Structure formats: structure tokens, C-alpha cells
Amino acid sequence: MSRFDPRGKVNRALLVGVSEYDHTAPDPQGVNGQLPAVRHNRMLLEDALHRGGVFGAGEVRALPSPTPDDFSGALRRACREARGLLLLYFAGHAVTSTPGDELHLQMRTARVLTGNGLPGSVTFSLVLGELAESHAEQVVVILDCCYAGNAAGIWHRFDDPKRKKHKVLLLMSVQPNRCILGGDADIATPFTREVAHVLDDGGEVWLSELYAAVKQRMAEAKYKAEDNDSQRPQALAPPWDSDDVLLAAGPAPPPPPPSEPSWLRRTLARAGKAVGRLGRTGLAAALALLATGAGGYGVLVLTGDSGDCDPALELRLLTDPDLEPAMKAAADAYVASDANTTKDGCRRSGVTAYSAGAAHVVTALGEHSDPWQQPREDVNPQRDIGPQPDVWIPATRADADRVTEAQVERVFARLEPDAGPFAYSPVVLAVPKGLGAEVPPTRRSLSELVRDLKRSDGKAEVRRADPEFSESALLATVGLYGDGADVRRAEQLIARAGRPESSAVRLLCTLPEDDAADDRSAVLVPEFLLRSGVGCHSVTRAERTAAYPDDVPGLEPTFVRVRWEGGDRDAQARDDAVERFRRWLTSEDGREVLGEQGFRSATGERGLLAGKAADHGLTDSVPPADSADATRLDRTLERYGNAHGPGRVLFLLDSSGSMAGLWDGPSGGPGIIEQTLTGLGRGDEYGVWAVHGVRGSTHTELLDFGTHSRPKAEKALGTGKGGAEVRDAEADPHAALLDALAFMRERGAGDERPQLIVYLTDGEDDNRLTGDRLREVEDRARESGVPVAMVTLKSGGCDRDRPGTRVAEAAQGRCLDAGDDLVPALRDEVARTGTGEE
């Protein structure tokens, strides 16, 4: 037997918990349902590994509800970085398929199609291949999902001529071909709960011991899988016939104490509390005194609470995704504090901190407090957000006002918000050093700062999390839209490549995975994250300096007591626990923790509660912007939704005679447009004009403007009979672009839906787009607010001062030519406007 001790090596743990899914029943293509228990799994196991002493700071990364691309990228990074132990944990939905009995791990976007199609999933064979090729000496995979036991068969069948798979050891939550239950929304699933319990038991925990202990505990508890079958964890063959791995090495638990009089137990408990304030010298003296005067009992009391403590009442704290790391740190500090300890040395209460999308929480508390208590199939906040909170800490008091305004009838959750916030953090434009030399730190609006940045460096991008999830992103959007601003133009200032990250924390986590993107991206985030950082991985992100827009409300976290109708059974005890936590959070002890997390004072000069601003690229004194307004937040969110709803795209296809050699096949004009249609969804409107002729009408309609099925659009673009064809004529881009700009401006006059004009040409008729004619198109493009993508199928079309470049810049669009990767680049532009195909 070989025993592998990874301590002191470069280790990695990747904890993947898919608790939220985009497609769930009753959607016929959806997975069985959301898995709120998995949220607890991830947090529970993460805490256990941190305490276990095997994985060091920054070596444990949690990945909540990733897409397949997010998962694959994180897995590859972990495989590349780990040199000692690599631990992969997965909890979520999983299914099997034939042939080959493959196990499919279902990520957030998973769907189930007729004929066994499983988009949004990752095969275990692929995962196994990545792990086998990793740099790690030893790999442990822990699966808590349906059919987890099937992974062993895949391991045995895996083609591995170099015998690399033998370093991969498996621990599985259930026997093969069995489904497990989804668990309780309030606690982790049984298997993960028992794994974390054993890891936390103290001392050295080897994989073989972990398996044996979890198997025994689950048998004794009589946990059931589906169909009332016993749930029995599995291990591969088992793995320690040839290998064993150390997974935890925490402090050993104290032996059970002999009986002692209650007066002594109380004395020692009080002494134990005091030791925390004495330092090493005081600790040694106290230990000696206690050991002498109490027959050695003192050591026991100092290493653990008295065994007579009653179970502590658990408070549920719901907060914003960006605030979650800081609120967890505050909750952990409070739980261990004197304020939360009785005179007998017992813990008074625990605090479970969790988060959910800000807009979703506002809707749930304001409109769905009834189904939060009595879940329905269609509306289930317990599943989608989490348990009913005792305390809610939104990012701004305005969120509590939004809830109160929405509460009209059948209200089962009453809010009691504090009069003011307990901390402050401005939302900043965090600019990588060396990128924004001309960006002033303060006294400018957000739009002005962004334009200064882009003038300073044409390649600079600005990124923001999803305003429907992250309150800091919504506050940034308030500034971005301003008073009566053109929402379409404002949204063009934000880089958009696929679905935005759900929080500023996730944004700062994922950017370093692409060094080039990290170095060119300014990010709209709460200032405190630049001080406290993010703990999702150890990669160093680009060093940034904060610029402070004066029209963006800051984060003002506010303590809100939530009272639930019918929740009066332990109302007094719960009130006492909530009030004790509130007092501590707003006390000097609480302010010290908040200062370590990077927050500022909620009043006065808004100075940092701790540390020097210059050490983190911050400014000492920050004049706060106006507080967030509930009505404005709702309106901004509505406008954001409109701006990202179904879009409108008008394609202009140069059909003049010079295009004959650039017409057929996937690299021809019609073929390129056809390949961009995947960026458009069923609700998007689009049309295609064939541009030809220099007198009278300068275009004909290939595809009428409206919503279309893919087959209809492809038929119109087909180069056969009845489709697109080259005309024996020249083209007039000046007239065609003016017509297109007028057409799209009329279509978008009544709403804020995104729009785009795409002009695809060989550039042979650019002689009709010069001088006054070019300036007229530029002026009209600036006024219209409709971005234009100018696409030239020959090189040089986007050189400085070329007509395509000037029109695209005037319209805040993009110029592409043969020197670019045309199809994917144009598809990205179309996808920015459209909703995409499911």
C-alpha cells in the first residue's frame, strides 16, 4: 500500500455544485428540478477542506452552477496547476446514456432532447481524460449525483495505454444504476453531509478511512435512494488496495473528559474564553494553572466547548451575491465571538449566510412570500433562492423599499429595516494599471470616464456583471443610463460576449482565466472587492486602480429583520439572537471585520474602516453619490431588460456584379450571413436587402423584415433559384445606408430594443461613399443610435480613413475585413443584438 501525503505540495480542489438550472420541468426538455441542497453541499465541503489542513490558502475553488464551458475551463486550469493532490467534487443532476453507459454530468444549461441528445452536459469520460493527463501526482474524484456508481465502470473501460488513469481514485455517493433524492432545501445532501462530517472529525483522515466511515454512517442512518432502495456509497475497487490519500489533517478532537463538578466546568469555560485575549504567554500560563489546579481538565476546555451545550439556534442570513463573501466572514467572526458565547462557554447561535440574485429576492419577498412558505410547482422561492431568511442584508436600503412597495396582498414576510446602512462601498470603474492613463479618478460621470478610457486606449473594454443578479451592476447601470440617456448607446459601451457573469465576484474570478482579456478590461465592481479580493482561485488578476464616477449610487448594506407569519413558535429566542448579531455587526468588533473586507464608514467622510487606500489603488476620501432610489432602480432594470430583449438586425448584401467571385460557398456573402443566424432567436426581427443599382431604388428585399424560421431565412439566402443572386449592376452604398438608417430608426422609435445594421460588400463601390456623401452617412449614423457593422470581403477595408472604418466609428459599430476572422467576429456582433437560438 502506498500512502500519499500531499501536505506542502501544490494542491488544488475544484468543488462543482450545480444547484441552479436554466431548464427544468415542466419544460419538456428540462432536468428534473432545481437542487437547492447542493448550494449547502458546496459551502459545507469548502469549509471542511479549508479546516482540514491539506489544502492551503487559495487552493480550494468553488464553482457554483457553471456552464459546460465554465466547468471545462476551470477543470483544465486545475489540471494544469496541481502538482500534488487534485480533488474534483461534483454535485448536481447526472444521467446515463447508451451505447457505452456513459455518465453525463449536467451543468447549468443542461437539456434533455428526444433521441438522447444531452446538450449542456459533460461526459465523465472527458473528465477522466483531463484528470489522467493532469500534472497532479494523485487525483481524487468525489461524485454526489444520480448514477454516480456508474463512474467506476467507465474508469475500467477507459482506454489508457500509458496507464495514467491509475492515479485517479473514485468515491461515489450511490451504487451503479441508482438515482438519489434531491435533498432538503435547508441542508446538504446526506452523502456530502457525512463526508464533511468525517473530514471535520479531526486528526488525519485518509481516503480509505473516509470511505469506511461514511459507508458505516449512511448504513446506520438508513438513507434511501429513489424507489426506497438503500443508498450505499461506493469506491473504486476499492482504491487503497494500491494507493491511499490523505484528505484532512485537522486538530485531533479531545478525548472524552472524566466527570467533573459543574462549578469546575463553568470556571474552566470562562478561563478558556479569556485565553483568547492573552496571547501565547498568557495561554501557557493559563494552561499550567488550569492543569495544576484542576487535574488537567483545563486542556480539554480550551480545545472544545463543554459537552453539556444545547444545540445552538441557527439564523438564516440572505444577502446579495457580491456581499456574500464579506457577510460570511462577518458571520463566522460573530459566531466565534464573546458576544455569541454564554458564561458556560456555549455558543448561543449559528449564522448561515447565503445569497441569491438581487432582483429575484426583491420579487420573492415582495410578491411571492406566500409560496415561499407553501411552495408551488411554478413558484418556489425555497428551491430557487433558499430557506426563509431571518435576516436580509441587501446592498442598498432601496431594495427594502422596493419590496414594501410591491407588497399589496397576502403578505407573509414583514420587513423591519434599520434606519441606515452599517457600511459603505462605492461602485468603481477599476482600470488595469497602464491602460487608463487619461482617466481621472473622480468628479466625472460614468459615461465620461468610459469614454475617456476608450479614447486613451482603443482596445480597452468595460465589463459589468448581470444587473438582474448583482446590485452593484444595477447601480452601475443607473449611472450608465443617466437621465434620459439613449439606452442602446449606453449598452454599446459595455463589452458583451455571451451571458454576463452573475456577480462582480464571479467577474473578477473568471477574467484572469484569459490574461489578455484581464489586461484590457476595466470592470464595474464594488470598491471593497479590490481590497479583500476574491477567494475562488489563486490566480493573480491584473492590478487595477479605482476611478470613482460621481453619478453611481454606492453599496449601502442595510440590516433588515424579516418576520414570517406563523413563525412565532421560537419568536423570542430568534428575536434575541437576531438583535445580538445586529448589535455585534454595528459594534467596533463588527466594524473591524468589515474594515478587513474593505468597507468604508457609512457616515461622515466615508473613510476606509481599515488599511491605507494607496496600498490597493484606492482614494482616501470619496464624496458619496446620492443613495439609490427604489423607483429609479425598477425603471433601470426594466430598461435593461428591454435593451437585452428581442433585437432587430437588417442585413445589407452587396449584390453588384463585382461580387460574383465572392458569392458562392460558406466564405461568400450569402454564406457568411447564413452562418451568423445562430445569433438570432425566435423573437428577433431581421431582414435582408440585396443592394444594387445607382438610380431609383438602390435595393430589393431578399427577406422581409420580421421574425423568421431558420429554413425560411436560409432559403432566401440560398444561391439557387429563388434565392440570392448577383445582379448585372453597380451598387450605391451611400443611398443604401441612408435608407437602412431611416428604416431602423423608424422601427426603434417606440422602444429600447437592441438594433444593428450589417453592410457586407467587396468595397468595389466605395467611390460612391466619399466626400460629402460619406460625411452625410456619418452624420446620420451618429444621430440614429443604430450601430453599423461594416464588413468588407477584401483586405484593407478597415484601414484608417477607409469609408467602412469611418461609418462604423460614427455609428459606434465595428469594421471587419478579410484580415479578421470574419464569420465568428460577425456572429458575435449579431449575437450582441439577438437573443440567440436555444
PDB file of N, CA, C and O in Angstrom, residues 277-341:
ATOM      1  N   ARG A 277      -7.675  36.125  24.645  1.00  0.00           N
ATOM      2  CA  ARG A 277      -7.205  37.504  24.701  1.00  0.00           C
ATOM      3  C   ARG A 277      -5.811  37.623  25.313  1.00  0.00           C
ATOM      4  O   ARG A 277      -5.305  38.716  25.483  1.00  0.00           O
ATOM      5  N   LEU A 278      -5.202  36.474  25.689  1.00  0.00           N
ATOM      6  CA  LEU A 278      -3.956  36.539  26.440  1.00  0.00           C
ATOM      7  C   LEU A 278      -2.705  36.409  25.595  1.00  0.00           C
ATOM      8  O   LEU A 278      -1.626  36.755  26.037  1.00  0.00           O
ATOM      9  N   GLY A 279      -2.796  35.861  24.401  1.00  0.00           N
ATOM     10  CA  GLY A 279      -1.613  35.605  23.608  1.00  0.00           C
ATOM     11  C   GLY A 279      -0.893  34.355  24.064  1.00  0.00           C
ATOM     12  O   GLY A 279      -1.334  33.640  24.958  1.00  0.00           O
ATOM     13  N   ARG A 280       0.296  34.087  23.463  1.00  0.00           N
ATOM     14  CA  ARG A 280       0.998  32.824  23.729  1.00  0.00           C
ATOM     15  C   ARG A 280       1.442  32.714  25.180  1.00  0.00           C
ATOM     16  O   ARG A 280       1.333  31.670  25.815  1.00  0.00           O
ATOM     17  N   THR A 281       1.992  33.822  25.724  1.00  0.00           N
ATOM     18  CA  THR A 281       2.479  33.750  27.103  1.00  0.00           C
ATOM     19  C   THR A 281       1.338  33.490  28.057  1.00  0.00           C
ATOM     20  O   THR A 281       1.404  32.640  28.946  1.00  0.00           O
ATOM     21  N   GLY A 282       0.256  34.240  27.862  1.00  0.00           N
ATOM     22  CA  GLY A 282      -0.908  34.048  28.719  1.00  0.00           C
ATOM     23  C   GLY A 282      -1.490  32.666  28.573  1.00  0.00           C
ATOM     24  O   GLY A 282      -1.960  32.062  29.541  1.00  0.00           O
ATOM     25  N   LEU A 283      -1.498  32.147  27.342  1.00  0.00           N
ATOM     26  CA  LEU A 283      -2.039  30.809  27.099  1.00  0.00           C
ATOM     27  C   LEU A 283      -1.244  29.764  27.872  1.00  0.00           C
ATOM     28  O   LEU A 283      -1.811  28.887  28.534  1.00  0.00           O
ATOM     29  N   ALA A 284       0.090  29.862  27.804  1.00  0.00           N
ATOM     30  CA  ALA A 284       0.919  28.884  28.514  1.00  0.00           C
ATOM     31  C   ALA A 284       0.684  28.952  30.014  1.00  0.00           C
ATOM     32  O   ALA A 284       0.565  27.924  30.693  1.00  0.00           O
ATOM     33  N   ALA A 285       0.603  30.176  30.536  1.00  0.00           N
ATOM     34  CA  ALA A 285       0.381  30.326  31.972  1.00  0.00           C
ATOM     35  C   ALA A 285      -0.971  29.770  32.380  1.00  0.00           C
ATOM     36  O   ALA A 285      -1.104  29.091  33.399  1.00  0.00           O
ATOM     37  N   ALA A 286      -1.979  30.092  31.572  1.00  0.00           N
ATOM     38  CA  ALA A 286      -3.322  29.605  31.910  1.00  0.00           C
ATOM     39  C   ALA A 286      -3.385  28.090  31.860  1.00  0.00           C
ATOM     40  O   ALA A 286      -4.012  27.446  32.712  1.00  0.00           O
ATOM     41  N   LEU A 287      -2.743  27.500  30.859  1.00  0.00           N
ATOM     42  CA  LEU A 287      -2.734  26.043  30.764  1.00  0.00           C
ATOM     43  C   LEU A 287      -2.063  25.425  31.981  1.00  0.00           C
ATOM     44  O   LEU A 287      -2.552  24.437  32.554  1.00  0.00           O
ATOM     45  N   ALA A 288      -0.928  26.022  32.392  1.00  0.00           N
ATOM     46  CA  ALA A 288      -0.229  25.481  33.555  1.00  0.00           C
ATOM     47  C   ALA A 288      -1.075  25.603  34.808  1.00  0.00           C
ATOM     48  O   ALA A 288      -1.182  24.672  35.610  1.00  0.00           O
ATOM     49  N   LEU A 289      -1.696  26.770  34.985  1.00  0.00           N
ATOM     50  CA  LEU A 289      -2.528  26.986  36.160  1.00  0.00           C
ATOM     51  C   LEU A 289      -3.706  26.029  36.181  1.00  0.00           C
ATOM     52  O   LEU A 289      -3.997  25.387  37.194  1.00  0.00           O
ATOM     53  N   LEU A 290      -4.363  25.886  35.029  1.00  0.00           N
ATOM     54  CA  LEU A 290      -5.532  25.026  34.971  1.00  0.00           C
ATOM     55  C   LEU A 290      -5.154  23.570  35.183  1.00  0.00           C
ATOM     56  O   LEU A 290      -5.850  22.823  35.865  1.00  0.00           O
ATOM     57  N   ALA A 291      -4.049  23.165  34.568  1.00  0.00           N
ATOM     58  CA  ALA A 291      -3.642  21.764  34.698  1.00  0.00           C
ATOM     59  C   ALA A 291      -3.282  21.446  36.147  1.00  0.00           C
ATOM     60  O   ALA A 291      -3.560  20.359  36.661  1.00  0.00           O
ATOM     61  N   THR A 292      -2.642  22.428  36.843  1.00  0.00           N
ATOM     62  CA  THR A 292      -2.274  22.196  38.227  1.00  0.00           C
ATOM     63  C   THR A 292      -3.489  22.193  39.138  1.00  0.00           C
ATOM     64  O   THR A 292      -3.651  21.331  40.006  1.00  0.00           O
ATOM     65  N   GLY A 293      -4.365  23.182  38.929  1.00  0.00           N
ATOM     66  CA  GLY A 293      -5.468  23.344  39.858  1.00  0.00           C
ATOM     67  C   GLY A 293      -6.666  22.478  39.552  1.00  0.00           C
ATOM     68  O   GLY A 293      -7.559  22.353  40.383  1.00  0.00           O
ATOM     69  N   ALA A 294      -6.712  21.869  38.383  1.00  0.00           N
ATOM     70  CA  ALA A 294      -7.929  21.125  38.021  1.00  0.00           C
ATOM     71  C   ALA A 294      -7.607  19.744  37.482  1.00  0.00           C
ATOM     72  O   ALA A 294      -8.377  19.203  36.706  1.00  0.00           O
ATOM     73  N   GLY A 295      -6.471  19.236  37.862  1.00  0.00           N
ATOM     74  CA  GLY A 295      -6.160  17.867  37.478  1.00  0.00           C
ATOM     75  C   GLY A 295      -6.064  17.644  35.988  1.00  0.00           C
ATOM     76  O   GLY A 295      -6.315  16.558  35.509  1.00  0.00           O
ATOM     77  N   GLY A 296      -5.688  18.697  35.210  1.00  0.00           N
ATOM     78  CA  GLY A 296      -5.504  18.536  33.779  1.00  0.00           C
ATOM     79  C   GLY A 296      -6.742  18.773  32.950  1.00  0.00           C
ATOM     80  O   GLY A 296      -6.694  18.667  31.748  1.00  0.00           O
ATOM     81  N   TYR A 297      -7.862  19.107  33.591  1.00  0.00           N
ATOM     82  CA  TYR A 297      -9.087  19.323  32.821  1.00  0.00           C
ATOM     83  C   TYR A 297      -8.994  20.550  31.915  1.00  0.00           C
ATOM     84  O   TYR A 297      -9.703  20.659  30.934  1.00  0.00           O
ATOM     85  N   GLY A 298      -8.128  21.492  32.244  1.00  0.00           N
ATOM     86  CA  GLY A 298      -8.092  22.759  31.517  1.00  0.00           C
ATOM     87  C   GLY A 298      -7.847  22.593  30.039  1.00  0.00           C
ATOM     88  O   GLY A 298      -8.424  23.299  29.227  1.00  0.00           O
ATOM     89  N   VAL A 299      -6.960  21.684  29.665  1.00  0.00           N
ATOM     90  CA  VAL A 299      -6.658  21.494  28.254  1.00  0.00           C
ATOM     91  C   VAL A 299      -7.900  21.106  27.486  1.00  0.00           C
ATOM     92  O   VAL A 299      -8.135  21.534  26.359  1.00  0.00           O
ATOM     93  N   LEU A 300      -8.720  20.295  28.118  1.00  0.00           N
ATOM     94  CA  LEU A 300      -9.945  19.861  27.442  1.00  0.00           C
ATOM     95  C   LEU A 300     -10.852  21.038  27.143  1.00  0.00           C
ATOM     96  O   LEU A 300     -11.394  21.172  26.062  1.00  0.00           O
ATOM     97  N   VAL A 301     -11.011  21.902  28.109  1.00  0.00           N
ATOM     98  CA  VAL A 301     -11.925  23.016  27.941  1.00  0.00           C
ATOM     99  C   VAL A 301     -11.402  23.987  26.888  1.00  0.00           C
ATOM    100  O   VAL A 301     -12.153  24.575  26.142  1.00  0.00           O
ATOM    101  N   LEU A 302     -10.066  24.139  26.836  1.00  0.00           N
ATOM    102  CA  LEU A 302      -9.504  25.089  25.900  1.00  0.00           C
ATOM    103  C   LEU A 302      -9.564  24.587  24.461  1.00  0.00           C
ATOM    104  O   LEU A 302      -9.427  25.359  23.534  1.00  0.00           O
ATOM    105  N   THR A 303      -9.726  23.323  24.235  1.00  0.00           N
ATOM    106  CA  THR A 303      -9.750  22.801  22.868  1.00  0.00           C
ATOM    107  C   THR A 303     -11.137  22.467  22.378  1.00  0.00           C
ATOM    108  O   THR A 303     -11.309  22.004  21.269  1.00  0.00           O
ATOM    109  N   GLY A 304     -12.163  22.718  23.158  1.00  0.00           N
ATOM    110  CA  GLY A 304     -13.512  22.446  22.684  1.00  0.00           C
ATOM    111  C   GLY A 304     -14.526  22.901  23.699  1.00  0.00           C
ATOM    112  O   GLY A 304     -14.235  23.078  24.869  1.00  0.00           O
ATOM    113  N   ASP A 305     -15.772  23.149  23.208  1.00  0.00           N
ATOM    114  CA  ASP A 305     -16.842  23.567  24.110  1.00  0.00           C
ATOM    115  C   ASP A 305     -17.209  22.438  25.060  1.00  0.00           C
ATOM    116  O   ASP A 305     -16.936  21.275  24.829  1.00  0.00           O
ATOM    117  N   SER A 306     -17.879  22.811  26.134  1.00  0.00           N
ATOM    118  CA  SER A 306     -18.377  21.823  27.072  1.00  0.00           C
ATOM    119  C   SER A 306     -19.371  20.910  26.393  1.00  0.00           C
ATOM    120  O   SER A 306     -20.162  21.320  25.563  1.00  0.00           O
ATOM    121  N   GLY A 307     -19.328  19.677  26.723  1.00  0.00           N
ATOM    122  CA  GLY A 307     -20.239  18.723  26.113  1.00  0.00           C
ATOM    123  C   GLY A 307     -21.671  18.895  26.539  1.00  0.00           C
ATOM    124  O   GLY A 307     -22.562  18.249  26.012  1.00  0.00           O
ATOM    125  N   ASP A 308     -21.958  19.790  27.526  1.00  0.00           N
ATOM    126  CA  ASP A 308     -23.316  19.980  28.017  1.00  0.00           C
ATOM    127  C   ASP A 308     -24.088  21.035  27.236  1.00  0.00           C
ATOM    128  O   ASP A 308     -25.227  21.334  27.574  1.00  0.00           O
ATOM    129  N   CYS A 309     -23.490  21.641  26.207  1.00  0.00           N
ATOM    130  CA  CYS A 309     -24.128  22.738  25.486  1.00  0.00           C
ATOM    131  C   CYS A 309     -25.343  22.236  24.721  1.00  0.00           C
ATOM    132  O   CYS A 309     -25.293  21.202  24.048  1.00  0.00           O
ATOM    133  N   ASP A 310     -26.427  22.992  24.766  1.00  0.00           N
ATOM    134  CA  ASP A 310     -27.599  22.697  23.954  1.00  0.00           C
ATOM    135  C   ASP A 310     -27.318  23.071  22.500  1.00  0.00           C
ATOM    136  O   ASP A 310     -26.478  23.938  22.220  1.00  0.00           O
ATOM    137  N   PRO A 311     -28.025  22.449  21.552  1.00  0.00           N
ATOM    138  CA  PRO A 311     -27.852  22.845  20.148  1.00  0.00           C
ATOM    139  C   PRO A 311     -28.154  24.329  19.972  1.00  0.00           C
ATOM    140  O   PRO A 311     -29.145  24.840  20.496  1.00  0.00           O
ATOM    141  N   ALA A 312     -27.287  25.021  19.245  1.00  0.00           N
ATOM    142  CA  ALA A 312     -27.444  26.465  19.062  1.00  0.00           C
ATOM    143  C   ALA A 312     -28.519  26.755  18.013  1.00  0.00           C
ATOM    144  O   ALA A 312     -28.638  26.049  17.011  1.00  0.00           O
ATOM    145  N   LEU A 313     -29.302  27.787  18.248  1.00  0.00           N
ATOM    146  CA  LEU A 313     -30.291  28.237  17.275  1.00  0.00           C
ATOM    147  C   LEU A 313     -29.566  28.755  16.033  1.00  0.00           C
ATOM    148  O   LEU A 313     -28.564  29.469  16.144  1.00  0.00           O
ATOM    149  N   GLU A 314     -30.040  28.406  14.862  1.00  0.00           N
ATOM    150  CA  GLU A 314     -29.370  28.781  13.621  1.00  0.00           C
ATOM    151  C   GLU A 314     -30.134  29.913  12.941  1.00  0.00           C
ATOM    152  O   GLU A 314     -31.320  29.796  12.618  1.00  0.00           O
ATOM    153  N   LEU A 315     -29.451  31.047  12.715  1.00  0.00           N
ATOM    154  CA  LEU A 315     -30.041  32.169  11.985  1.00  0.00           C
ATOM    155  C   LEU A 315     -29.738  32.024  10.499  1.00  0.00           C
ATOM    156  O   LEU A 315     -28.652  31.590  10.115  1.00  0.00           O
ATOM    157  N   ARG A 316     -30.693  32.410   9.676  1.00  0.00           N
ATOM    158  CA  ARG A 316     -30.533  32.345   8.223  1.00  0.00           C
ATOM    159  C   ARG A 316     -30.370  33.770   7.697  1.00  0.00           C
ATOM    160  O   ARG A 316     -31.261  34.604   7.828  1.00  0.00           O
ATOM    161  N   LEU A 317     -29.219  34.033   7.068  1.00  0.00           N
ATOM    162  CA  LEU A 317     -28.879  35.372   6.595  1.00  0.00           C
ATOM    163  C   LEU A 317     -28.803  35.348   5.070  1.00  0.00           C
ATOM    164  O   LEU A 317     -27.932  34.700   4.491  1.00  0.00           O
ATOM    165  N   LEU A 318     -29.703  36.047   4.427  1.00  0.00           N
ATOM    166  CA  LEU A 318     -29.740  36.150   2.962  1.00  0.00           C
ATOM    167  C   LEU A 318     -29.125  37.478   2.558  1.00  0.00           C
ATOM    168  O   LEU A 318     -29.436  38.523   3.129  1.00  0.00           O
ATOM    169  N   THR A 319     -28.269  37.446   1.529  1.00  0.00           N
ATOM    170  CA  THR A 319     -27.600  38.682   1.119  1.00  0.00           C
ATOM    171  C   THR A 319     -27.385  38.705  -0.381  1.00  0.00           C
ATOM    172  O   THR A 319     -27.749  37.773  -1.099  1.00  0.00           O
ATOM    173  N   ASP A 320     -26.795  39.793  -0.860  1.00  0.00           N
ATOM    174  CA  ASP A 320     -26.505  39.985  -2.280  1.00  0.00           C
ATOM    175  C   ASP A 320     -25.295  39.140  -2.679  1.00  0.00           C
ATOM    176  O   ASP A 320     -24.388  38.930  -1.859  1.00  0.00           O
ATOM    177  N   PRO A 321     -25.230  38.644  -3.922  1.00  0.00           N
ATOM    178  CA  PRO A 321     -24.084  37.807  -4.326  1.00  0.00           C
ATOM    179  C   PRO A 321     -22.731  38.467  -4.103  1.00  0.00           C
ATOM    180  O   PRO A 321     -21.768  37.802  -3.728  1.00  0.00           O
ATOM    181  N   ASP A 322     -22.646  39.789  -4.332  1.00  0.00           N
ATOM    182  CA  ASP A 322     -21.360  40.458  -4.137  1.00  0.00           C
ATOM    183  C   ASP A 322     -20.999  40.606  -2.663  1.00  0.00           C
ATOM    184  O   ASP A 322     -19.828  40.690  -2.305  1.00  0.00           O
ATOM    185  N   LEU A 323     -22.005  40.654  -1.808  1.00  0.00           N
ATOM    186  CA  LEU A 323     -21.755  40.797  -0.376  1.00  0.00           C
ATOM    187  C   LEU A 323     -21.506  39.466   0.323  1.00  0.00           C
ATOM    188  O   LEU A 323     -21.044  39.446   1.470  1.00  0.00           O
ATOM    189  N   GLU A 324     -21.820  38.348  -0.348  1.00  0.00           N
ATOM    190  CA  GLU A 324     -21.780  37.054   0.330  1.00  0.00           C
ATOM    191  C   GLU A 324     -20.431  36.748   0.981  1.00  0.00           C
ATOM    192  O   GLU A 324     -20.393  36.358   2.160  1.00  0.00           O
ATOM    193  N   PRO A 325     -19.286  36.898   0.298  1.00  0.00           N
ATOM    194  CA  PRO A 325     -18.018  36.574   0.981  1.00  0.00           C
ATOM    195  C   PRO A 325     -17.791  37.414   2.232  1.00  0.00           C
ATOM    196  O   PRO A 325     -17.340  36.903   3.262  1.00  0.00           O
ATOM    197  N   ALA A 326     -18.108  38.711   2.160  1.00  0.00           N
ATOM    198  CA  ALA A 326     -17.897  39.579   3.316  1.00  0.00           C
ATOM    199  C   ALA A 326     -18.857  39.245   4.455  1.00  0.00           C
ATOM    200  O   ALA A 326     -18.471  39.235   5.630  1.00  0.00           O
ATOM    201  N   MET A 327     -20.111  38.956   4.121  1.00  0.00           N
ATOM    202  CA  MET A 327     -21.086  38.633   5.165  1.00  0.00           C
ATOM    203  C   MET A 327     -20.778  37.275   5.796  1.00  0.00           C
ATOM    204  O   MET A 327     -21.031  37.067   6.985  1.00  0.00           O
ATOM    205  N   LYS A 328     -20.238  36.350   5.012  1.00  0.00           N
ATOM    206  CA  LYS A 328     -19.812  35.078   5.595  1.00  0.00           C
ATOM    207  C   LYS A 328     -18.660  35.300   6.584  1.00  0.00           C
ATOM    208  O   LYS A 328     -18.621  34.694   7.661  1.00  0.00           O
ATOM    209  N   ALA A 329     -17.723  36.156   6.198  1.00  0.00           N
ATOM    210  CA  ALA A 329     -16.606  36.442   7.094  1.00  0.00           C
ATOM    211  C   ALA A 329     -17.114  37.077   8.382  1.00  0.00           C
ATOM    212  O   ALA A 329     -16.667  36.740   9.490  1.00  0.00           O
ATOM    213  N   ALA A 330     -18.065  37.998   8.265  1.00  0.00           N
ATOM    214  CA  ALA A 330     -18.622  38.640   9.453  1.00  0.00           C
ATOM    215  C   ALA A 330     -19.396  37.629  10.302  1.00  0.00           C
ATOM    216  O   ALA A 330     -19.274  37.617  11.536  1.00  0.00           O
ATOM    217  N   ALA A 331     -20.189  36.783   9.655  1.00  0.00           N
ATOM    218  CA  ALA A 331     -20.963  35.783  10.403  1.00  0.00           C
ATOM    219  C   ALA A 331     -20.046  34.817  11.137  1.00  0.00           C
ATOM    220  O   ALA A 331     -20.286  34.471  12.304  1.00  0.00           O
ATOM    221  N   ASP A 332     -18.977  34.372  10.468  1.00  0.00           N
ATOM    222  CA  ASP A 332     -18.043  33.441  11.109  1.00  0.00           C
ATOM    223  C   ASP A 332     -17.371  34.092  12.322  1.00  0.00           C
ATOM    224  O   ASP A 332     -17.195  33.454  13.369  1.00  0.00           O
ATOM    225  N   ALA A 333     -16.986  35.369  12.159  1.00  0.00           N
ATOM    226  CA  ALA A 333     -16.340  36.057  13.272  1.00  0.00           C
ATOM    227  C   ALA A 333     -17.311  36.233  14.436  1.00  0.00           C
ATOM    228  O   ALA A 333     -16.935  36.083  15.608  1.00  0.00           O
ATOM    229  N   TYR A 334     -18.560  36.535  14.133  1.00  0.00           N
ATOM    230  CA  TYR A 334     -19.551  36.697  15.196  1.00  0.00           C
ATOM    231  C   TYR A 334     -19.792  35.386  15.939  1.00  0.00           C
ATOM    232  O   TYR A 334     -19.848  35.359  17.171  1.00  0.00           O
ATOM    233  N   VAL A 335     -19.941  34.298  15.194  1.00  0.00           N
ATOM    234  CA  VAL A 335     -20.235  33.006  15.815  1.00  0.00           C
ATOM    235  C   VAL A 335     -19.146  32.629  16.818  1.00  0.00           C
ATOM    236  O   VAL A 335     -19.428  32.040  17.863  1.00  0.00           O
ATOM    237  N   ALA A 336     -17.897  32.990  16.514  1.00  0.00           N
ATOM    238  CA  ALA A 336     -16.779  32.644  17.414  1.00  0.00           C
ATOM    239  C   ALA A 336     -16.510  33.700  18.469  1.00  0.00           C
ATOM    240  O   ALA A 336     -15.595  33.540  19.279  1.00  0.00           O
ATOM    241  N   SER A 337     -17.295  34.776  18.499  1.00  0.00           N
ATOM    242  CA  SER A 337     -17.004  35.902  19.377  1.00  0.00           C
ATOM    243  C   SER A 337     -17.543  35.708  20.797  1.00  0.00           C
ATOM    244  O   SER A 337     -18.398  34.855  21.052  1.00  0.00           O
ATOM    245  N   ASP A 338     -17.066  36.539  21.718  1.00  0.00           N
ATOM    246  CA  ASP A 338     -17.580  36.538  23.079  1.00  0.00           C
ATOM    247  C   ASP A 338     -19.064  36.897  23.107  1.00  0.00           C
ATOM    248  O   ASP A 338     -19.815  36.408  23.956  1.00  0.00           O
ATOM    249  N   ALA A 339     -19.476  37.776  22.191  1.00  0.00           N
ATOM    250  CA  ALA A 339     -20.868  38.210  22.176  1.00  0.00           C
ATOM    251  C   ALA A 339     -21.816  37.050  21.900  1.00  0.00           C
ATOM    252  O   ALA A 339     -23.000  37.119  22.236  1.00  0.00           O
ATOM    253  N   ASN A 340     -21.294  35.988  21.299  1.00  0.00           N
ATOM    254  CA  ASN A 340     -22.131  34.838  20.958  1.00  0.00           C
ATOM    255  C   ASN A 340     -21.828  33.633  21.844  1.00  0.00           C
ATOM    256  O   ASN A 340     -22.148  32.510  21.504  1.00  0.00           O
ATOM    257  N   THR A 341     -21.190  33.864  22.981  1.00  0.00           N
ATOM    258  CA  THR A 341     -20.801  32.775  23.877  1.00  0.00           C
ATOM    259  C   THR A 341     -21.405  32.996  25.263  1.00  0.00           C
ATOM    260  O   THR A 341     -21.319  34.095  25.814  1.00  0.00           O
TER     261      THR A 341
END
